XYZ file of C-alpha atoms in Angstrom:
535
model
C -28.283 -1.649 -89.723
C -30.335 0.607 -87.487
C -32.704 2.741 -89.499
C -33.306 6.375 -88.597
C -36.965 7.329 -88.565
C -38.259 10.124 -90.731
C -39.387 12.015 -87.628
C -35.804 12.204 -86.379
C -34.590 13.226 -89.824
C -37.262 15.884 -90.268
C -36.784 17.247 -86.760
C -33.036 17.330 -87.373
C -33.600 19.202 -90.631
C -36.011 21.598 -88.909
C -33.529 22.192 -86.098
C -30.689 22.790 -88.538
C -32.922 25.118 -90.579
C -33.858 27.007 -87.401
C -30.673 26.893 -85.339
C -28.237 27.835 -88.113
C -30.085 31.019 -89.200
C -30.904 31.954 -85.607
C -27.298 31.409 -84.570
C -26.066 33.404 -87.530
C -28.586 36.172 -86.876
C -27.761 36.160 -83.175
C -24.050 36.464 -83.846
C -24.630 39.175 -86.427
C -27.068 40.949 -84.110
C -24.638 40.826 -81.194
C -21.770 42.036 -83.373
C -23.916 44.780 -84.862
C -25.169 45.733 -81.407
C -21.600 45.828 -80.137
C -20.618 48.050 -83.049
C -23.641 50.327 -82.573
C -23.136 50.527 -78.823
C -19.448 51.280 -79.304
C -20.268 54.015 -81.806
C -22.948 55.404 -79.512
C -20.564 55.239 -76.576
C -17.914 57.132 -78.500
C -20.392 59.693 -79.763
C -22.131 60.144 -76.422
C -18.905 60.384 -74.441
C -17.535 62.830 -77.014
C -20.643 65.011 -76.877
C -20.882 64.787 -73.080
C -17.267 65.766 -72.577
C -17.627 68.505 -75.163
C -20.530 69.989 -73.204
C -18.521 69.617 -70.005
C -15.586 71.344 -71.625
C -17.870 74.189 -72.680
C -19.178 74.444 -69.097
C -15.620 74.389 -67.768
C -14.624 77.157 -70.156
C -17.690 79.137 -69.117
C -16.625 78.777 -65.493
C -13.121 79.958 -66.361
C -14.527 82.827 -68.417
C -16.592 83.952 -65.443
C -13.427 84.062 -63.370
C -11.642 85.909 -66.120
C -14.488 88.353 -66.535
C -14.301 89.328 -62.847
C -10.626 90.162 -63.267
C -11.275 91.914 -66.547
C -13.771 94.201 -64.751
C -11.264 94.935 -61.979
C -8.567 95.907 -64.459
C -10.836 98.659 -65.742
C -11.218 100.261 -62.328
C -9.499 103.696 -62.055
C -8.574 103.063 -58.443
C -6.392 100.194 -59.662
C -4.992 102.018 -62.663
C -4.124 105.168 -60.676
C -3.681 103.867 -57.144
C -0.421 105.777 -56.698
C -0.654 108.678 -59.092
C -4.155 110.029 -58.578
C -6.065 110.931 -55.426
C -5.507 109.723 -51.904
C -3.705 106.419 -51.541
C -5.898 105.455 -48.589
C -9.084 106.261 -50.478
C -7.819 104.343 -53.484
C -6.906 101.317 -51.311
C -10.387 101.368 -49.748
C -11.942 101.559 -53.176
C -9.722 98.669 -54.339
C -10.811 96.676 -51.304
C -14.445 97.251 -52.154
C -13.943 96.285 -55.775
C -11.997 93.104 -54.956
C -14.465 92.030 -52.253
C -17.337 92.595 -54.685
C -15.585 90.304 -57.160
C -14.965 87.692 -54.461
C -18.617 87.642 -53.486
C -19.654 86.764 -57.050
C -16.968 84.109 -57.390
C -17.909 80.877 -55.692
C -15.274 79.671 -53.265
C -12.898 82.592 -53.827
C -10.468 83.018 -50.902
C -8.857 86.418 -51.422
C -7.901 88.959 -54.002
C -4.677 90.903 -54.697
C -3.567 93.969 -56.450
C 0.204 94.190 -56.775
C 1.933 97.093 -58.453
C 5.228 97.165 -60.257
C 6.488 99.513 -57.524
C 6.132 96.849 -54.823
C 2.848 97.760 -53.178
C 0.340 94.947 -52.554
C -3.317 95.309 -51.549
C -4.829 92.106 -50.203
C -8.593 92.005 -49.725
C -11.020 89.366 -48.411
C -14.204 89.165 -46.420
C -15.604 87.225 -43.547
C -19.155 86.364 -42.627
C -20.126 87.493 -39.128
C -23.680 87.223 -37.879
C -24.884 86.809 -41.412
C -23.059 89.838 -42.660
C -20.104 90.045 -45.044
C -17.328 92.021 -43.386
C -14.568 93.270 -45.816
C -10.908 93.258 -44.864
C -7.744 94.431 -46.543
C -4.058 94.949 -46.012
C -1.573 97.206 -47.741
C 1.951 95.917 -47.852
C 5.159 96.867 -49.457
C 6.205 93.630 -51.113
C 7.566 92.691 -54.490
C 5.214 90.223 -56.164
C 6.640 90.689 -59.607
C 8.575 87.441 -59.312
C 5.501 85.360 -58.526
C 4.399 83.030 -61.351
C 0.894 84.455 -61.551
C 2.334 87.991 -61.897
C 4.911 87.127 -64.535
C 2.558 84.960 -66.589
C -0.110 87.668 -66.637
C 2.156 90.249 -68.259
C 1.480 90.366 -71.976
C -1.024 87.453 -71.912
C -2.969 87.063 -75.148
C -6.702 87.087 -75.691
C -8.085 83.527 -75.478
C -11.751 82.588 -75.775
C -12.869 85.967 -74.515
C -10.424 86.390 -71.632
C -6.952 87.739 -70.980
C -6.585 86.178 -67.536
C -4.061 83.465 -66.848
C -4.410 80.489 -64.493
C -1.671 78.961 -62.436
C -1.362 75.249 -61.880
C -2.512 74.010 -58.477
C -0.188 74.714 -55.563
C -0.343 74.641 -51.774
C -1.473 77.897 -50.173
C 0.969 78.680 -47.331
C -1.727 80.522 -45.362
C -4.500 77.908 -45.470
C -2.421 74.903 -46.513
C -5.026 74.206 -49.157
C -4.530 73.383 -52.807
C -5.374 76.507 -54.758
C -4.923 78.181 -58.128
C -4.446 81.874 -58.767
C -6.192 83.693 -61.587
C -4.427 86.907 -62.626
C -4.543 89.630 -65.245
C -2.330 92.619 -65.877
C -3.529 96.176 -65.223
C -2.627 98.911 -67.699
C -2.823 102.661 -67.461
C -2.303 104.695 -70.576
C -1.370 101.407 -72.326
C 1.404 100.811 -69.841
C 1.434 97.815 -67.494
C 1.309 99.112 -63.907
C 0.459 95.999 -61.962
C -1.543 92.746 -61.749
C -4.804 91.846 -60.089
C -5.339 88.254 -58.904
C -7.837 86.035 -57.085
C -7.031 82.808 -55.201
C -9.505 79.996 -55.947
C -9.542 76.692 -54.002
C -8.681 73.943 -56.455
C -11.366 71.854 -54.797
C -13.914 73.876 -56.751
C -12.381 72.810 -60.040
C -11.796 69.280 -58.762
C -15.445 69.002 -57.735
C -16.548 70.359 -61.078
C -14.424 67.820 -62.955
C -15.363 64.866 -60.768
C -19.064 65.701 -61.026
C -19.001 65.288 -64.792
C -21.066 62.158 -65.467
C -19.612 60.433 -68.482
C -22.254 57.795 -69.216
C -22.614 55.192 -66.454
C -19.123 53.884 -65.863
C -16.933 56.554 -67.460
C -15.037 59.266 -65.647
C -13.163 62.485 -66.416
C -9.600 63.479 -65.579
C -7.948 66.881 -65.757
C -4.354 67.148 -66.918
C -2.029 70.033 -67.709
C -0.348 70.668 -71.042
C 2.473 68.242 -70.199
C 0.026 65.442 -69.455
C 0.415 65.485 -65.668
C -2.895 64.581 -64.061
C -4.253 67.469 -61.980
C -7.611 65.901 -61.087
C -7.785 62.121 -60.725
C -10.793 59.869 -60.210
C -11.335 56.993 -57.806
C -12.467 54.802 -60.695
C -9.340 55.449 -62.694
C -7.471 52.163 -63.133
C -6.004 52.799 -66.571
C -3.989 56.047 -66.477
C -1.655 56.622 -63.575
C -0.217 60.089 -62.780
C 0.374 61.171 -66.382
C -1.113 60.942 -69.868
C 2.361 60.208 -71.173
C 1.666 56.540 -70.358
C -0.819 56.418 -73.218
C 0.589 54.435 -76.169
C -0.101 57.189 -78.706
C 0.508 60.245 -76.501
C 3.052 61.767 -78.867
C 0.478 61.729 -81.666
C -2.434 63.203 -79.714
C -0.818 65.625 -77.228
C -0.976 68.593 -79.600
C -4.505 67.938 -80.863
C -7.388 70.067 -79.610
C -9.777 67.123 -79.498
C -9.287 63.376 -79.619
C -11.751 60.483 -79.739
C -9.977 57.159 -79.995
C -9.882 53.605 -78.670
C -6.759 52.459 -76.872
C -5.832 49.104 -75.415
C -4.926 49.656 -71.765
C -4.247 46.859 -69.293
C -5.600 44.335 -71.765
C -8.902 46.182 -72.193
C -10.230 48.334 -74.988
C -10.784 51.833 -73.597
C -12.412 54.755 -75.335
C -10.465 57.937 -74.609
C -11.839 61.417 -75.350
C -9.601 64.455 -74.899
C -10.533 68.117 -75.179
C -7.893 70.821 -74.892
C -9.007 73.943 -73.010
C -7.795 77.003 -74.863
C -7.901 79.295 -71.804
C -5.726 77.218 -69.451
C -4.230 74.803 -72.013
C -5.394 72.067 -69.660
C -6.899 68.848 -70.983
C -10.217 67.284 -70.029
C -9.783 63.540 -70.479
C -12.818 61.257 -70.647
C -12.247 57.527 -70.143
C -14.921 54.899 -70.866
C -14.123 51.188 -70.716
C -15.813 48.279 -72.449
C -17.741 47.717 -69.257
C -19.882 50.679 -70.267
C -21.387 48.713 -73.120
C -20.946 45.267 -71.582
C -24.051 45.621 -69.436
C -26.133 46.823 -72.358
C -24.524 44.261 -74.626
C -25.161 41.509 -72.079
C -28.787 42.555 -71.975
C -28.947 42.369 -75.751
C -27.111 39.024 -75.720
C -29.477 37.580 -73.119
C -32.485 38.919 -74.993
C -31.152 37.607 -78.320
C -30.281 34.204 -76.862
C -33.640 34.062 -75.100
C -35.430 34.916 -78.323
C -33.356 32.338 -80.193
C -34.084 29.731 -77.521
C -37.798 30.468 -77.698
C -37.566 30.247 -81.491
C -35.787 26.901 -81.235
C -38.354 25.553 -78.763
C -41.231 26.736 -80.936
C -39.425 25.292 -83.951
C -39.059 21.933 -82.200
C -42.758 21.934 -81.247
C -43.792 22.842 -84.784
C -41.319 20.330 -86.235
C -42.675 17.542 -84.010
C -46.271 18.458 -84.867
C -45.603 18.606 -88.602
C -43.444 15.485 -88.698
C -45.969 13.570 -86.570
C -48.716 14.473 -89.015
C -46.489 13.502 -91.940
C -45.465 10.256 -90.244
C -49.096 9.362 -89.502
C -50.003 9.769 -93.159
C -46.873 7.939 -94.285
C -47.564 5.046 -91.893
C -51.124 4.821 -93.202
C -49.890 4.792 -96.788
C -47.022 2.450 -95.938
C -49.471 -0.103 -94.508
C -51.533 0.085 -97.675
C -48.438 -0.364 -99.836
C -47.311 -3.275 -97.638
C -50.711 -4.978 -98.078
C -50.461 -4.448 -101.828
C -46.974 -5.989 -101.758
C -48.577 -9.041 -100.110
C -51.126 -9.292 -102.946
C -54.051 -7.419 -101.471
C -55.092 -5.120 -104.303
C -58.386 -4.251 -102.655
C -56.760 -1.422 -100.674
C -58.146 2.080 -101.033
C -56.397 5.002 -99.270
C -58.712 7.701 -97.933
C -56.966 10.933 -96.921
C -58.693 14.183 -96.079
C -56.990 17.341 -97.211
C -55.726 19.204 -100.210
C -52.012 18.580 -100.207
C -49.418 16.407 -101.920
C -50.233 13.430 -99.678
C -53.860 13.534 -100.853
C -52.663 13.674 -104.466
C -50.331 10.751 -103.766
C -53.181 8.741 -102.196
C -55.467 9.425 -105.174
C -52.747 8.452 -107.631
C -52.067 5.314 -105.561
C -55.759 4.361 -105.726
C -55.745 4.944 -109.489
C -52.621 2.783 -109.788
C -54.195 -0.066 -107.783
C -57.341 0.118 -109.945
C -55.222 -0.001 -113.111
C -53.158 -2.896 -111.768
C -56.328 -4.786 -110.826
C -57.730 -4.328 -114.323
C -54.405 -5.392 -115.800
C -54.279 -8.520 -113.628
C -57.855 -9.409 -114.628
C -56.873 -9.032 -118.279
C -53.762 -11.122 -117.699
C -55.878 -13.774 -115.944
C -58.279 -13.871 -118.884
C -55.347 -14.052 -121.249
C -53.866 -16.933 -119.240
C -57.171 -18.874 -119.547
C -57.172 -18.263 -123.280
C -53.511 -19.196 -123.475
C -54.093 -22.465 -121.591
C -57.018 -23.334 -123.841
C -55.034 -22.428 -126.968
C -52.099 -24.531 -125.814
C -54.399 -27.545 -125.370
C -55.824 -27.018 -128.845
C -52.331 -26.616 -130.292
C -51.261 -29.835 -128.567
C -54.258 -31.714 -130.074
C -53.624 -30.309 -133.542
C -49.948 -31.071 -133.227
C -50.713 -34.670 -132.245
C -53.088 -35.122 -135.196
C -50.591 -33.505 -137.545
C -47.877 -35.792 -136.247
C -50.036 -38.878 -136.906
C -50.886 -37.649 -140.416
C -47.245 -36.930 -141.078
C -46.316 -40.430 -139.975
C -48.926 -41.913 -142.357
C -47.688 -39.734 -145.187
C -44.151 -40.738 -144.361
C -45.147 -44.440 -144.483
C -46.992 -43.999 -147.757
C -44.146 -42.109 -149.319
C -41.757 -44.752 -148.051
C -43.856 -47.436 -149.765
C -44.000 -45.418 -152.991
C -40.297 -44.866 -152.842
C -39.728 -48.564 -152.206
C -42.033 -49.598 -155.072
C -40.454 -47.072 -157.370
C -37.037 -48.384 -156.444
C -38.079 -51.991 -157.188
C -39.693 -50.944 -160.473
C -36.530 -49.117 -161.406
C -34.521 -52.268 -160.733
C -36.902 -54.375 -162.896
C -36.803 -51.850 -165.701
C -33.029 -51.808 -165.462
C -33.042 -55.637 -165.780
C -35.435 -55.435 -168.794
C -33.102 -52.896 -170.354
C -30.269 -55.347 -169.909
C -32.321 -58.163 -171.509
C -33.246 -55.862 -174.374
C -29.575 -55.002 -174.807
C -28.795 -58.728 -174.827
C -31.592 -59.281 -177.382
C -30.095 -56.621 -179.587
C -26.731 -58.217 -179.328
C -28.200 -61.628 -180.220
C -30.084 -60.121 -183.158
C -26.908 -58.503 -184.321
C -25.062 -61.753 -184.044
C -27.914 -63.541 -185.846
C -27.906 -60.982 -188.595
C -24.228 -61.320 -188.960
C -24.478 -65.086 -189.053
C -27.256 -65.053 -191.597
C -25.453 -62.581 -193.768
C -22.446 -64.807 -193.555
C -24.411 -67.836 -194.549
C -26.147 -66.071 -197.267
C -23.194 -64.391 -198.694
C -22.001 -65.449 -202.219
C -20.231 -68.676 -202.234
C -22.450 -70.264 -199.633
C -25.339 -72.627 -200.252
C -28.803 -70.962 -200.335
C -31.675 -73.415 -200.186
C -34.358 -70.690 -200.294
C -35.921 -69.307 -203.360
C -36.071 -65.755 -202.293
C -33.275 -63.671 -201.052
C -33.219 -64.452 -197.373
C -30.766 -61.740 -196.645
C -33.198 -59.047 -197.553
C -35.848 -60.700 -195.450
C -33.645 -60.989 -192.451
C -32.256 -57.584 -193.000
C -35.737 -56.218 -192.982
C -36.616 -58.191 -189.903
C -33.376 -57.214 -188.227
C -33.882 -53.629 -189.141
C -37.352 -53.603 -187.628
C -36.243 -55.583 -184.628
C -33.360 -53.258 -184.124
C -35.593 -50.240 -184.440
C -38.085 -51.741 -182.017
C -35.293 -52.667 -179.698
C -33.917 -49.144 -179.798
C -37.376 -47.720 -179.134
C -37.806 -50.157 -176.288
C -34.401 -49.221 -174.922
C -35.215 -45.493 -175.142
C -38.537 -45.983 -173.415
C -36.949 -48.198 -170.800
C -34.269 -45.553 -170.261
C -36.940 -42.840 -169.987
C -38.926 -44.952 -167.573
C -35.756 -45.588 -165.584
C -34.973 -41.869 -165.510
C -38.523 -41.040 -164.388
C -38.302 -43.745 -161.779
C -35.077 -42.191 -160.504
C -36.729 -38.751 -160.368
C -39.699 -40.238 -158.510
C -37.319 -41.955 -156.130
C -35.395 -38.685 -155.584
C -38.636 -36.745 -155.033
C -39.800 -39.433 -152.656
C -36.511 -39.144 -150.866
C -36.899 -35.320 -150.597
C -40.470 -35.714 -149.393
C -39.243 -38.245 -146.886
C -36.611 -35.771 -145.605
C -39.196 -32.964 -145.500
C -41.537 -35.267 -143.636
C -38.807 -36.000 -141.124
C -38.177 -32.231 -140.656
C -41.878 -31.601 -140.219
C -42.037 -34.411 -137.726
C -39.092 -32.929 -135.789
C -40.733 -29.458 -135.872
C -43.919 -30.963 -134.539
C -41.956 -32.592 -131.739
C -40.426 -29.224 -130.845
C -43.865 -27.632 -131.125
C -45.144 -30.178 -128.650
C -42.314 -29.337 -126.280
C -42.966 -25.567 -126.524
C -46.677 -26.151 -126.173
C -46.038 -28.074 -122.953
C -43.838 -25.217 -121.690
C -46.545 -22.739 -122.623
C -49.114 -24.782 -120.704
C -46.858 -24.821 -117.613
C -46.297 -21.072 -117.884
C -50.026 -20.446 -118.203
C -50.670 -22.625 -115.154
C -47.935 -20.844 -113.138
C -49.309 -17.437 -114.152
C -52.803 -18.492 -113.176
C -51.513 -19.803 -109.843
C -49.610 -16.530 -109.198
C -52.643 -14.414 -110.060
C -54.783 -16.469 -107.699
C -52.848 -14.875 -104.757
C -54.050 -11.353 -105.594
C -57.124 -9.979 -103.892
C -58.646 -7.608 -106.414
C -61.082 -4.734 -106.038
C -64.680 -5.547 -106.792
């Protein structure tokens, strides 16, 4: 089976140890960056649009303030009931023209009374001079939207003026709005003053709001109809009512939310203008943060790639150094495995490899000493086995001689026992004969038989028989004792013979084990002869 080198394993471990954390950190960094950028985008767009809304309200307040000043003029309050009508109309002209001059882009101004008189004033620039103009007409403007809406208008953010929605001016055919405010005299409404403003001024103001880099601002009325669109608008068409959550946000004064539009996440900021009740709508798509996020992603991936490359270089350098030391030590261990115990590893440094090399050298020294001791022991063992074999041989010969001698003793004792047994039989026969003789003599010498002797022969023979019998009995006892002793000697000789046989068998086994021991000592000596020991 193919064996993977330690360099590959270590580099793989290094790469895993580097790539996994870097990948995790990169993903976390990108996600965190995305979250931070999104939060910053929402906050920045909210603050930017809020400032724009404040500027828009300031612009509207300036328009309202001009009308508020005009409503305080006596010539407007008492155009018909005080002084000369012509003088009052001229004064109204001057006042309206003065207001138009301070209002950028203003087209004309009106003062319409409840009685149906209308003063229209404007100015032209001729040869660098502003030339005022006016007309006085009898016309009923009370049914115009700007007139009706101005009556009884409430105070909102510092102004009473009302603003119409954009409409086409029949005189100039331009899209305009009219700003109007009622005029009161003695707390009674007597008319309305108004100024026509080109809607382009408001449109330009709205479209010039820079909402970050890719965002844009729309202007919509209270119903959600878009009054000012933007060329970059691809998400909201014609009306805010197309927003998924319009019903929930239409009555809120400010909104900062993320909405999915056309498959994209879009941040929508809405501020409601209190003066006009119009809505400034800021729209920022994910593209706003995509460029910044891509920069962060590229930077993060580049940093991770550099880290991986550096990690690979360091891993190769470290593993090469480790492999070089391991190869050096492996060669020494391989030589030791082949029997060369003269190896001595020399490593420079103060690390675990140096400790391992020193311990290896100590081990080889200890093994060399052990092998020398074993070699000496094998010599002694071989010599001892030879001596044991010699002693065993001599002991075996002596045992054989003892066995022969004991066999002879046992044989002689056996023969002696047989002879004694025969003597005992003869003695028994002698006793029987003596008994028969005694009986015969007693019979012959009994009363009634002839007795040629002078003395009593029966007493003599009885005495002789008695002594012979006693001697015979003693002889029988001694013969029996001698026979018993001979049997004991024979039994002891037999036991000694068996013991001698066992000893002889043990000596034979001892010879066999001694031979095995000699072979083992020779094999051990031959095996130790392969080792090359340190001096």
